[in-house]
Amino acid sequence: AVVEAPKTQALLASFEKLGLKNALFIAGPEVDTNFALASRNIPNIDVLPNAGLNVYDILRREKLVLTKSAVEAIEARFAVGA
């Protein structure tokens, strides 16, 4: 997930359009700096890199949002025989 500027209000408006009020974002190998800055003051929204994925954070949020790169990295990490 990438945003052009670290603007909390703009990101919050986008989340509201998507109906995201309580979510965990898994952003891929690294979290975009602007996305992290914009989201850090939004209550009930957490952002982690895929290496930070854990059961506790998944269960404490209503929605789980994954970027395509996060899905690919998680699949590779938990692949059978890997």
Tab-separated table of C-alpha atoms in Angstrom:
chain	number	residue	atom	x	y	z
A	1	ALA	CA	0.000	0.000	0.000
A	2	VAL	CA	1.427	3.335	-1.067
A	3	VAL	CA	0.175	6.882	-0.560
A	4	GLU	CA	1.699	9.987	-2.135
A	5	ALA	CA	1.700	12.110	1.021
A	6	PRO	CA	1.370	11.255	4.732
A	7	LYS	CA	-2.100	12.790	5.093
A	8	THR	CA	-4.230	11.068	7.723
A	9	GLN	CA	-7.505	12.698	6.632
A	10	ALA	CA	-7.117	11.581	3.015
A	11	LEU	CA	-6.330	8.014	4.057
A	12	LEU	CA	-9.196	7.989	6.550
A	13	ALA	CA	-11.597	9.130	3.812
A	14	SER	CA	-10.392	6.270	1.595
A	15	PHE	CA	-10.878	3.766	4.409
A	16	GLU	CA	-14.392	5.062	5.073
A	17	LYS	CA	-15.306	4.650	1.388
A	18	LEU	CA	-14.145	1.038	1.627
A	19	GLY	CA	-15.976	0.480	4.911
A	20	LEU	CA	-12.761	-0.138	6.855
A	21	LYS	CA	-13.155	0.936	10.467
A	22	ASN	CA	-11.317	-1.874	12.215
A	23	ALA	CA	-8.604	-3.459	10.077
A	24	LEU	CA	-5.123	-4.898	9.930
A	25	PHE	CA	-3.101	-4.094	6.811
A	26	ILE	CA	-0.291	-6.420	5.819
A	27	ALA	CA	1.660	-4.221	3.442
A	28	GLY	CA	4.267	-6.569	1.997
A	29	PRO	CA	7.987	-6.864	2.736
A	30	GLU	CA	8.183	-3.219	3.831
A	31	VAL	CA	5.579	-0.680	4.890
A	32	ASP	CA	5.548	2.504	2.802
A	33	THR	CA	6.704	5.376	5.030
A	34	ASN	CA	3.886	7.720	3.981
A	35	PHE	CA	1.269	4.987	4.499
A	36	ALA	CA	2.647	4.230	7.963
A	37	LEU	CA	2.687	7.918	8.925
A	38	ALA	CA	-0.825	8.552	7.588
A	39	SER	CA	-2.328	5.502	9.290
A	40	ARG	CA	-0.667	5.665	12.698
A	41	ASN	CA	-3.218	8.120	14.153
A	42	ILE	CA	-6.283	6.273	12.883
A	43	PRO	CA	-7.888	4.287	15.713
A	44	ASN	CA	-8.421	0.551	15.168
A	45	ILE	CA	-6.150	0.455	12.112
A	46	ASP	CA	-2.858	-1.433	12.309
A	47	VAL	CA	-0.199	-1.731	9.598
A	48	LEU	CA	2.502	-4.396	9.576
A	49	PRO	CA	5.054	-5.773	7.136
A	50	ASN	CA	4.429	-9.404	6.209
A	51	ALA	CA	7.232	-10.504	8.569
A	52	GLY	CA	5.188	-9.045	11.448
A	53	LEU	CA	2.126	-11.160	10.671
A	54	ASN	CA	0.829	-12.798	13.847
A	55	VAL	CA	-2.348	-14.436	15.121
A	56	TYR	CA	-2.929	-11.904	17.910
A	57	ASP	CA	-3.099	-8.904	15.573
A	58	ILE	CA	-5.251	-10.777	13.043
A	59	LEU	CA	-7.820	-11.796	15.671
A	60	ARG	CA	-8.114	-8.354	17.266
A	61	ARG	CA	-9.252	-6.705	14.014
A	62	GLU	CA	-12.462	-7.277	12.048
A	63	LYS	CA	-10.849	-7.072	8.593
A	64	LEU	CA	-7.550	-8.290	7.204
A	65	VAL	CA	-6.244	-6.406	4.161
A	66	LEU	CA	-3.305	-7.859	2.220
A	67	THR	CA	-1.355	-6.402	-0.665
A	68	LYS	CA	-0.541	-8.704	-3.566
A	69	SER	CA	3.139	-8.751	-2.586
A	70	ALA	CA	2.175	-9.663	0.990
A	71	VAL	CA	0.102	-12.621	-0.217
A	72	GLU	CA	2.980	-13.858	-2.378
A	73	ALA	CA	5.466	-13.532	0.492
A	74	ILE	CA	3.142	-15.285	2.947
A	75	GLU	CA	2.499	-18.122	0.485
A	76	ALA	CA	6.249	-18.571	0.027
A	77	ARG	CA	6.850	-18.450	3.780
A	78	PHE	CA	4.262	-21.115	4.606
A	79	ALA	CA	4.566	-23.288	1.494
A	80	VAL	CA	4.618	-27.010	2.149
A	81	GLY	CA	8.110	-28.372	1.629
A	82	ALA	CA	9.728	-24.937	1.697
